[in-house]
mmCIF file of C-alpha atoms in Angstrom:
data_model
loop_
_atom_site.group_PDB
_atom_site.id
_atom_site.type_symbol
_atom_site.label_atom_id
_atom_site.label_comp_id
_atom_site.label_asym_id
_atom_site.label_seq_id
_atom_site.Cartn_x
_atom_site.Cartn_y
_atom_site.Cartn_z
ATOM 1 C CA MET A 1 186.809 61.275 66.616
ATOM 2 C CA PRO A 2 184.256 61.985 69.371
ATOM 3 C CA ILE A 3 180.581 61.871 68.469
ATOM 4 C CA VAL A 4 179.024 65.334 68.511
ATOM 5 C CA SER A 5 176.088 64.608 70.811
ATOM 6 C CA GLN A 6 176.477 67.207 73.581
ATOM 7 C CA PRO A 7 175.719 70.941 73.537
ATOM 8 C CA LEU A 8 178.637 72.957 72.197
ATOM 9 C CA LEU A 9 180.052 76.129 73.748
ATOM 10 C CA PHE A 10 182.507 78.180 71.687
ATOM 11 C CA ASP A 11 185.061 80.904 72.304
ATOM 12 C CA THR A 12 184.082 84.541 71.830
ATOM 13 C CA TYR A 13 185.896 86.864 69.441
ATOM 14 C CA LEU A 14 185.810 90.487 70.635
ATOM 15 C CA ARG A 15 186.000 92.994 67.791
ATOM 16 C CA PRO A 16 186.749 96.665 68.552
ATOM 17 C CA GLN A 17 184.671 99.192 66.619
ATOM 18 C CA ILE A 18 184.701 102.971 66.482
ATOM 19 C CA TRP A 19 181.041 102.924 67.560
ATOM 20 C CA GLY A 20 181.466 100.376 70.376
ATOM 21 C CA GLY A 21 181.672 100.795 74.146
ATOM 22 C CA VAL A 22 181.871 98.816 77.376
ATOM 23 C CA ALA A 23 178.350 97.392 77.607
ATOM 24 C CA LEU A 24 179.288 93.913 76.398
ATOM 25 C CA ALA A 25 181.801 93.595 79.247
ATOM 26 C CA ARG A 26 179.607 95.153 81.901
ATOM 27 C CA SER A 27 176.249 93.548 81.141
ATOM 28 C CA LEU A 28 177.127 90.325 79.289
ATOM 29 C CA GLY A 29 180.551 89.406 80.670
ATOM 30 C CA LYS A 30 182.234 89.700 77.273
ATOM 31 C CA GLY A 31 185.842 90.525 78.077
ATOM 32 C CA SER A 32 187.342 92.337 81.026
ATOM 33 C CA ASP A 33 189.022 95.415 79.548
ATOM 34 C CA GLU A 34 186.377 98.073 79.999
ATOM 35 C CA THR A 35 188.524 100.752 78.383
ATOM 36 C CA ALA A 36 188.282 99.203 74.911
ATOM 37 C CA LYS A 37 185.579 100.159 72.425
ATOM 38 C CA ILE A 38 184.264 96.660 71.812
ATOM 39 C CA GLY A 39 181.471 96.730 69.252
ATOM 40 C CA GLU A 40 180.983 93.054 68.431
ATOM 41 C CA ALA A 41 181.247 89.708 70.202
ATOM 42 C CA TRP A 42 181.264 86.911 67.613
ATOM 43 C CA GLU A 43 179.747 83.773 69.121
ATOM 44 C CA LEU A 44 179.399 81.381 66.173
ATOM 45 C CA SER A 45 181.479 82.026 63.078
ATOM 46 C CA THR A 46 182.904 80.094 60.149
ATOM 47 C CA LEU A 47 184.361 83.213 58.525
ATOM 48 C CA GLN A 48 188.107 83.566 58.094
ATOM 49 C CA GLU A 49 188.087 86.671 60.317
ATOM 50 C CA HIS A 50 187.453 84.247 63.187
ATOM 51 C CA LEU A 51 186.875 80.498 63.240
ATOM 52 C CA SER A 52 184.911 79.634 66.379
ATOM 53 C CA ARG A 53 186.428 76.873 68.512
ATOM 54 C CA VAL A 54 184.799 74.626 71.109
ATOM 55 C CA THR A 55 185.826 75.505 74.673
ATOM 56 C CA ILE A 56 184.500 72.567 76.709
ATOM 57 C CA GLY A 57 183.642 68.875 76.354
ATOM 58 C CA PRO A 58 184.915 66.046 74.144
ATOM 59 C CA CYS A 59 185.325 68.319 71.096
ATOM 60 C CA SER A 60 187.275 71.012 72.946
ATOM 61 C CA GLY A 61 189.669 72.879 70.658
ATOM 62 C CA GLU A 62 188.003 71.879 67.386
ATOM 63 C CA SER A 63 186.777 74.604 65.070
ATOM 64 C CA LEU A 64 183.176 74.893 63.976
ATOM 65 C CA VAL A 65 184.394 74.547 60.378
ATOM 66 C CA ASP A 66 186.067 71.208 61.083
ATOM 67 C CA LEU A 67 183.154 69.910 63.151
ATOM 68 C CA TRP A 68 180.714 70.856 60.413
ATOM 69 C CA ALA A 69 182.833 69.125 57.785
ATOM 70 C CA ARG A 70 183.214 65.829 59.665
ATOM 71 C CA SER A 71 179.936 65.607 61.607
ATOM 72 C CA ARG A 72 177.385 67.540 59.583
ATOM 73 C CA VAL A 73 174.642 64.916 60.017
ATOM 74 C CA GLU A 74 175.137 64.653 63.790
ATOM 75 C CA ILE A 75 175.058 68.426 64.151
ATOM 76 C CA SER A 76 172.462 69.490 61.606
ATOM 77 C CA GLY A 77 170.180 66.444 61.516
ATOM 78 C CA THR A 78 170.022 66.599 57.738
ATOM 79 C CA LYS A 79 171.649 64.339 55.191
ATOM 80 C CA SER A 80 172.333 67.167 52.747
ATOM 81 C CA THR A 81 176.007 67.690 52.002
ATOM 82 C CA GLY A 82 177.974 70.719 50.958
ATOM 83 C CA ASP A 83 175.802 73.330 52.653
ATOM 84 C CA PRO A 84 177.841 75.731 54.806
ATOM 85 C CA PHE A 85 176.966 76.478 58.418
ATOM 86 C CA PRO A 86 173.976 78.794 57.970
ATOM 87 C CA TRP A 87 174.537 81.673 60.420
ATOM 88 C CA LEU A 88 176.903 84.175 61.968
ATOM 89 C CA VAL A 89 175.779 84.877 65.549
ATOM 90 C CA LYS A 90 176.885 87.979 67.486
ATOM 91 C CA TRP A 91 176.203 90.399 70.298
ATOM 92 C CA LEU A 92 176.565 94.112 69.421
ATOM 93 C CA ASP A 93 177.188 97.188 71.550
ATOM 94 C CA CYS A 94 176.140 100.229 69.515
ATOM 95 C CA THR A 95 177.030 102.872 72.094
ATOM 96 C CA LEU A 96 177.619 105.365 69.265
ATOM 97 C CA ASP A 97 176.033 105.419 65.819
ATOM 98 C CA LEU A 98 176.759 102.596 63.449
ATOM 99 C CA SER A 99 177.664 103.895 60.029
ATOM 100 C CA LEU A 100 174.621 104.331 57.821
ATOM 101 C CA GLN A 101 174.952 101.102 55.904
ATOM 102 C CA VAL A 102 173.414 98.517 53.649
ATOM 103 C CA HIS A 103 174.283 94.875 52.949
ATOM 104 C CA PRO A 104 174.258 93.140 49.559
ATOM 105 C CA SER A 105 171.823 90.476 48.403
ATOM 106 C CA ASP A 106 173.030 87.005 47.507
ATOM 107 C CA ASP A 107 173.069 87.945 43.812
ATOM 108 C CA GLN A 108 175.075 91.133 44.308
ATOM 109 C CA ALA A 109 177.538 89.490 46.700
ATOM 110 C CA GLN A 110 178.183 86.701 44.208
ATOM 111 C CA SER A 111 178.434 88.884 41.106
ATOM 112 C CA GLU A 112 180.427 91.830 42.522
ATOM 113 C CA SER A 113 182.494 90.329 45.336
ATOM 114 C CA GLY A 114 182.672 86.627 44.598
ATOM 115 C CA LEU A 115 181.147 85.853 47.990
ATOM 116 C CA PRO A 116 178.852 82.836 48.431
ATOM 117 C CA ASN A 117 175.979 84.829 49.931
ATOM 118 C CA GLY A 118 174.790 88.266 50.918
ATOM 119 C CA LYS A 119 173.852 89.495 54.360
ATOM 120 C CA SER A 120 170.340 89.613 55.708
ATOM 121 C CA GLU A 121 170.180 89.937 59.477
ATOM 122 C CA VAL A 122 167.851 90.222 62.444
ATOM 123 C CA TRP A 123 168.279 92.086 65.736
ATOM 124 C CA ILE A 124 166.796 91.539 69.180
ATOM 125 C CA VAL A 125 167.175 94.590 71.437
ATOM 126 C CA VAL A 126 168.655 93.461 74.759
ATOM 127 C CA HIS A 127 169.088 96.948 76.214
ATOM 128 C CA ALA A 128 168.069 100.422 75.025
ATOM 129 C CA SER A 129 169.323 103.647 76.590
ATOM 130 C CA PRO A 130 167.016 106.683 76.902
ATOM 131 C CA ASP A 131 168.501 108.253 73.752
ATOM 132 C CA ALA A 132 168.501 105.027 71.715
ATOM 133 C CA ARG A 133 167.548 105.199 68.038
ATOM 134 C CA ILE A 134 167.223 102.643 65.274
ATOM 135 C CA VAL A 135 166.942 103.459 61.575
ATOM 136 C CA SER A 136 165.469 100.770 59.336
ATOM 137 C CA GLY A 137 164.440 101.716 55.842
ATOM 138 C CA ILE A 138 163.532 104.797 53.856
ATOM 139 C CA ARG A 139 160.472 106.921 54.608
ATOM 140 C CA GLU A 140 157.447 106.580 52.371
ATOM 141 C CA GLY A 141 157.460 108.909 49.396
ATOM 142 C CA VAL A 142 161.216 109.486 49.298
ATOM 143 C CA SER A 143 162.629 109.109 45.795
ATOM 144 C CA VAL A 144 165.889 107.536 44.668
ATOM 145 C CA ALA A 145 167.043 110.932 43.439
ATOM 146 C CA GLU A 146 166.408 112.530 46.827
ATOM 147 C CA VAL A 147 168.397 109.834 48.664
ATOM 148 C CA LYS A 148 171.346 110.400 46.322
ATOM 149 C CA SER A 149 171.104 114.168 46.688
ATOM 150 C CA ARG A 150 170.877 114.099 50.465
ATOM 151 C CA LEU A 151 173.777 111.684 50.763
ATOM 152 C CA HIS A 152 175.800 114.190 48.761
ATOM 153 C CA ASP A 153 174.867 117.167 50.956
ATOM 154 C CA GLN A 154 174.908 115.107 54.199
ATOM 155 C CA THR A 155 171.242 115.599 55.112
ATOM 156 C CA ILE A 156 170.296 111.952 54.569
ATOM 157 C CA GLU A 157 168.679 111.597 58.012
ATOM 158 C CA GLN A 158 165.619 113.461 56.689
ATOM 159 C CA CYS A 159 164.925 110.506 54.364
ATOM 160 C CA LEU A 160 165.106 107.739 56.947
ATOM 161 C CA ASN A 161 162.623 105.791 59.064
ATOM 162 C CA SER A 162 163.802 106.393 62.637
ATOM 163 C CA TYR A 163 162.257 105.326 65.947
ATOM 164 C CA GLN A 164 163.104 104.780 69.610
ATOM 165 C CA PRO A 165 163.535 101.055 70.323
ATOM 166 C CA GLN A 166 162.527 99.216 73.479
ATOM 167 C CA ALA A 167 164.177 96.199 75.099
ATOM 168 C CA GLY A 168 162.649 93.088 73.531
ATOM 169 C CA ASP A 169 162.039 94.604 70.092
ATOM 170 C CA CYS A 170 162.925 92.349 67.162
ATOM 171 C CA ILE A 171 163.863 93.999 63.864
ATOM 172 C CA SER A 172 164.293 92.123 60.593
ATOM 173 C CA LEU A 173 166.783 93.721 58.192
ATOM 174 C CA PRO A 174 166.672 91.976 54.817
ATOM 175 C CA ALA A 175 169.624 92.544 52.510
ATOM 176 C CA GLY A 176 169.138 95.901 50.826
ATOM 177 C CA THR A 177 167.803 97.722 53.908
ATOM 178 C CA ILE A 178 169.421 101.042 54.861
ATOM 179 C CA HIS A 179 169.991 100.906 58.628
ATOM 180 C CA THR A 180 171.906 102.185 61.631
ATOM 181 C CA ALA A 181 171.546 102.140 65.420
ATOM 182 C CA ARG A 182 172.852 103.813 68.547
ATOM 183 C CA GLY A 183 172.404 103.393 72.305
ATOM 184 C CA VAL A 184 171.492 99.707 72.085
ATOM 185 C CA VAL A 185 172.869 96.295 72.953
ATOM 186 C CA LEU A 186 171.697 93.759 70.380
ATOM 187 C CA ALA A 187 171.612 90.033 69.825
ATOM 188 C CA GLU A 188 172.256 89.588 66.117
ATOM 189 C CA VAL A 189 171.722 86.626 63.797
ATOM 190 C CA GLN A 190 172.783 87.017 60.180
ATOM 191 C CA GLN A 191 173.726 85.168 57.079
ATOM 192 C CA PRO A 192 177.420 84.164 57.268
ATOM 193 C CA SER A 193 178.930 87.224 55.603
ATOM 194 C CA ASP A 194 180.795 90.351 56.696
ATOM 195 C CA ALA A 195 179.912 92.369 53.580
ATOM 196 C CA THR A 196 178.923 95.937 54.485
ATOM 197 C CA PHE A 197 178.632 99.063 52.319
ATOM 198 C CA ARG A 198 178.925 102.354 54.223
ATOM 199 C CA LEU A 199 176.824 105.176 52.847
ATOM 200 C CA PHE A 200 177.612 107.779 55.525
ATOM 201 C CA ASP A 201 179.764 107.709 58.684
ATOM 202 C CA TRP A 202 178.726 110.924 60.449
ATOM 203 C CA ASN A 203 181.995 112.699 59.471
ATOM 204 C CA ARG A 204 183.882 111.073 62.333
ATOM 205 C CA ARG A 205 187.548 110.182 62.413
ATOM 206 C CA ASP A 206 189.387 107.260 63.942
ATOM 207 C CA ALA A 207 192.218 107.447 66.485
ATOM 208 C CA SER A 208 194.710 108.261 63.723
ATOM 209 C CA GLY A 209 192.553 111.095 62.384
ATOM 210 C CA GLN A 210 191.396 109.222 59.311
ATOM 211 C CA THR A 211 187.849 108.897 58.011
ATOM 212 C CA ARG A 212 186.560 105.437 57.185
ATOM 213 C CA THR A 213 186.018 104.439 53.574
ATOM 214 C CA LEU A 214 182.555 104.924 52.089
ATOM 215 C CA HIS A 215 181.094 102.656 49.398
ATOM 216 C CA LEU A 216 178.523 104.892 47.721
ATOM 217 C CA GLU A 217 178.303 103.253 44.303
ATOM 218 C CA SER A 218 178.072 99.685 45.619
ATOM 219 C CA GLY A 219 175.823 100.775 48.468
ATOM 220 C CA LEU A 220 173.334 102.538 46.206
ATOM 221 C CA ARG A 221 173.217 99.470 43.962
ATOM 222 C CA ALA A 222 172.591 97.300 47.024
ATOM 223 C CA ILE A 223 169.538 99.240 48.265
ATOM 224 C CA ASN A 224 166.253 97.409 47.772
ATOM 225 C CA TRP A 225 164.061 100.416 46.994
ATOM 226 C CA SER A 226 160.863 98.355 47.292
ATOM 227 C CA LEU A 227 161.311 97.648 51.030
ATOM 228 C CA GLY A 228 160.176 101.021 52.363
ATOM 229 C CA THR A 229 160.018 101.448 56.142
ATOM 230 C CA ILE A 230 160.622 98.502 58.455
ATOM 231 C CA GLN A 231 159.116 98.374 61.943
ATOM 232 C CA PRO A 232 159.731 95.884 64.785
ATOM 233 C CA VAL A 233 158.021 92.551 64.201
ATOM 234 C CA THR A 234 154.806 91.508 65.941
ATOM 235 C CA PRO A 235 155.473 88.246 67.841
ATOM 236 C CA ILE A 236 153.102 85.315 67.417
ATOM 237 C CA LEU A 237 152.420 83.123 70.452
ATOM 238 C CA LEU A 238 153.425 79.488 70.094
ATOM 239 C CA ASP A 239 151.297 76.655 71.416
ATOM 240 C CA SER A 240 152.496 75.356 74.782
ATOM 241 C CA ILE A 241 151.858 71.876 76.151
ATOM 242 C CA ASP A 242 152.912 72.646 79.737
ATOM 243 C CA ASN A 243 153.592 75.516 82.130
ATOM 244 C CA ALA A 244 157.368 75.167 82.119
ATOM 245 C CA ALA A 245 157.929 77.665 79.301
ATOM 246 C CA ALA A 246 156.109 80.155 77.090
ATOM 247 C CA GLY A 247 157.257 80.818 73.552
ATOM 248 C CA GLU A 248 156.659 83.137 70.638
ATOM 249 C CA LEU A 249 157.661 83.190 66.995
ATOM 250 C CA LEU A 250 159.568 86.341 66.135
ATOM 251 C CA LEU A 251 160.501 85.736 62.527
ATOM 252 C CA GLN A 252 160.636 83.216 59.738
ATOM 253 C CA THR A 253 162.379 83.978 56.461
ATOM 254 C CA SER A 254 164.046 81.893 53.774
ATOM 255 C CA TRP A 255 167.245 81.625 55.845
ATOM 256 C CA VAL A 256 166.239 81.544 59.527
ATOM 257 C CA ARG A 257 163.438 80.972 62.004
ATOM 258 C CA LEU A 258 163.787 82.902 65.272
ATOM 259 C CA GLU A 259 161.814 82.194 68.451
ATOM 260 C CA ARG A 260 161.878 83.534 72.008
ATOM 261 C CA HIS A 261 161.100 81.390 75.047
ATOM 262 C CA VAL A 262 160.668 82.328 78.715
ATOM 263 C CA VAL A 263 161.627 79.285 80.812
ATOM 264 C CA LYS A 264 160.180 79.072 84.327
ATOM 265 C CA GLN A 265 161.140 75.543 85.397
ATOM 266 C CA SER A 266 162.848 72.420 84.037
ATOM 267 C CA TRP A 267 161.894 72.219 80.362
ATOM 268 C CA PRO A 268 162.930 69.580 77.794
ATOM 269 C CA VAL A 269 164.670 71.166 74.827
ATOM 270 C CA PRO A 270 162.125 71.073 71.990
ATOM 271 C CA TYR A 271 162.700 70.091 68.362
ATOM 272 C CA PRO A 272 164.384 66.674 68.753
ATOM 273 C CA ASP A 273 166.676 65.572 65.920
ATOM 274 C CA GLU A 274 167.118 69.215 64.859
ATOM 275 C CA MET A 275 170.046 71.598 65.280
ATOM 276 C CA THR A 276 169.210 74.651 67.386
ATOM 277 C CA VAL A 277 171.263 77.603 68.604
ATOM 278 C CA TRP A 278 170.279 79.362 71.844
ATOM 279 C CA MET A 279 171.204 82.799 73.207
ATOM 280 C CA VAL A 280 170.561 83.674 76.867
ATOM 281 C CA LEU A 281 168.878 87.084 76.607
ATOM 282 C CA GLU A 282 167.827 87.588 80.243
ATOM 283 C CA GLY A 283 168.518 85.848 83.542
ATOM 284 C CA ASN A 284 170.831 82.930 84.223
ATOM 285 C CA ALA A 285 170.136 79.463 82.873
ATOM 286 C CA MET A 286 171.010 75.833 83.494
ATOM 287 C CA LEU A 287 171.480 73.331 80.654
ATOM 288 C CA PHE A 288 171.744 69.655 81.575
ATOM 289 C CA ASP A 289 170.924 66.151 80.443
ATOM 290 C CA GLN A 290 168.641 63.727 82.256
ATOM 291 C CA ALA A 291 171.503 61.456 83.302
ATOM 292 C CA HIS A 292 173.421 64.501 84.644
ATOM 293 C CA ASP A 293 176.497 63.614 82.612
ATOM 294 C CA PHE A 294 176.899 67.342 82.190
ATOM 295 C CA ARG A 295 175.418 70.468 83.738
ATOM 296 C CA TYR A 296 176.266 73.887 82.344
ATOM 297 C CA GLN A 297 175.520 77.081 84.256
ATOM 298 C CA LEU A 298 175.053 79.765 81.613
ATOM 299 C CA GLN A 299 174.911 83.466 82.366
ATOM 300 C CA ARG A 300 173.191 86.142 80.351
ATOM 301 C CA GLY A 301 175.084 86.620 77.083
ATOM 302 C CA THR A 302 175.952 82.941 76.558
ATOM 303 C CA THR A 303 175.386 81.239 73.205
ATOM 304 C CA VAL A 304 175.168 77.459 72.839
ATOM 305 C CA LEU A 305 174.691 75.126 69.870
ATOM 306 C CA ILE A 306 172.621 72.005 70.580
ATOM 307 C CA PRO A 307 173.302 69.421 67.863
ATOM 308 C CA ALA A 308 170.587 67.223 66.415
ATOM 309 C CA ALA A 309 172.258 64.148 67.939
ATOM 310 C CA ALA A 310 171.880 65.472 71.506
ATOM 311 C CA LYS A 311 169.207 63.697 73.571
ATOM 312 C CA GLU A 312 167.399 64.274 76.858
ATOM 313 C CA ILE A 313 168.578 67.874 77.176
ATOM 314 C CA HIS A 314 166.766 70.271 79.534
ATOM 315 C CA TRP A 315 166.732 73.999 80.178
ATOM 316 C CA SER A 316 165.884 75.533 83.533
ATOM 317 C CA PRO A 317 166.444 78.830 85.344
ATOM 318 C CA ARG A 318 169.444 78.715 87.639
ATOM 319 C CA MET A 319 167.295 79.835 90.581
ATOM 320 C CA THR A 320 163.987 78.140 91.310
ATOM 321 C CA ASP A 321 162.187 81.435 91.976
ATOM 322 C CA SER A 322 163.255 83.098 88.712
ATOM 323 C CA SER A 323 162.991 82.667 84.963
ATOM 324 C CA CYS A 324 165.321 83.014 81.989
ATOM 325 C CA THR A 325 164.641 84.289 78.488
ATOM 326 C CA LEU A 326 166.181 82.488 75.530
ATOM 327 C CA ALA A 327 166.361 83.163 71.803
ATOM 328 C CA CYS A 328 166.128 79.993 69.706
ATOM 329 C CA ILE A 329 167.655 80.010 66.217
ATOM 330 C CA ARG A 330 166.400 77.334 63.831
ATOM 331 C CA ARG A 331 166.316 76.565 60.161
ATOM 332 C CA PRO A 332 163.096 77.740 58.444
ATOM 333 C CA GLN A 333 160.396 75.122 58.726
ATOM 334 C CA SER A 334 158.879 75.302 55.253
ATOM 335 C CA LYS A 335 159.606 76.678 51.807
ATOM 336 C CA ILE A 336 157.049 79.396 52.383
ATOM 337 C CA ALA A 337 158.784 82.251 54.191
ATOM 338 C CA MET A 338 156.922 84.393 56.713
ATOM 339 C CA ALA A 339 158.448 87.857 56.544
ATOM 340 C CA PHE A 340 157.621 90.457 59.180
#
């Protein structure tokens, strides 16, 4: 079996959604059929709905599940065994409104659905249209009884924390957060689960004239009423030892650490001996090793996993007079979570 010591590129699974559009094809190169309502592009997945497979290099054709099982130490850099791959990584096109939804906690997912974990997630806004809106949380002072009543009479929007997002915003959505979005393209990192409870779906019907199922009882149990309103995070600048790149910490929780880096010239990939996942948010990037055994040209919308065993890897913009912006997904760096 080949040693997993080079960056890994995987296939993309395009998932149509009633709220999707054509932005993933037009702006990120995800698919070519611009008539389809594509809502999600799954980039890294170990879920049965889609098992990501390597598309290039010595491990081409292998699934992420199989690679993780046979080469966990090479990929993750940790000697722990039995832990599943920690994330599901996607791009989203919310041209129309997502259903008003909530995701279960680990405890609820395990007790009610027999799933190994719940679904906390984080969004980075890649594009926001003039009419874009994001809902994250319940307004201060709104009672449980009022939420239930307004769901029943379909006036729930009056209870919700709603704002107009801007490109670059990062929003943390812990399990139990009521949320929805429209008019945005998002980079999404989440716990590896597809568990979603719909509370309201705007009375719309699918192509066959049917309404989608709601999950009011489970959804109301899933709401974390202590969360309140959730605003975009405030980034924290990271120390830089050179002028090649500038970075900021967006989020650290118990399940993920998320950073954003603007790369201006050739820059050694940080965090040696650690697994990292990178998403190209803006610009076009080059990923190569010092010996030039490989050189990947990566356009906006590409996701790449750099295993812990990879050495001498560099990022750079594809053009010398430009820059590229990258999201870096890492494991949390301490037991103390920083929640924003």
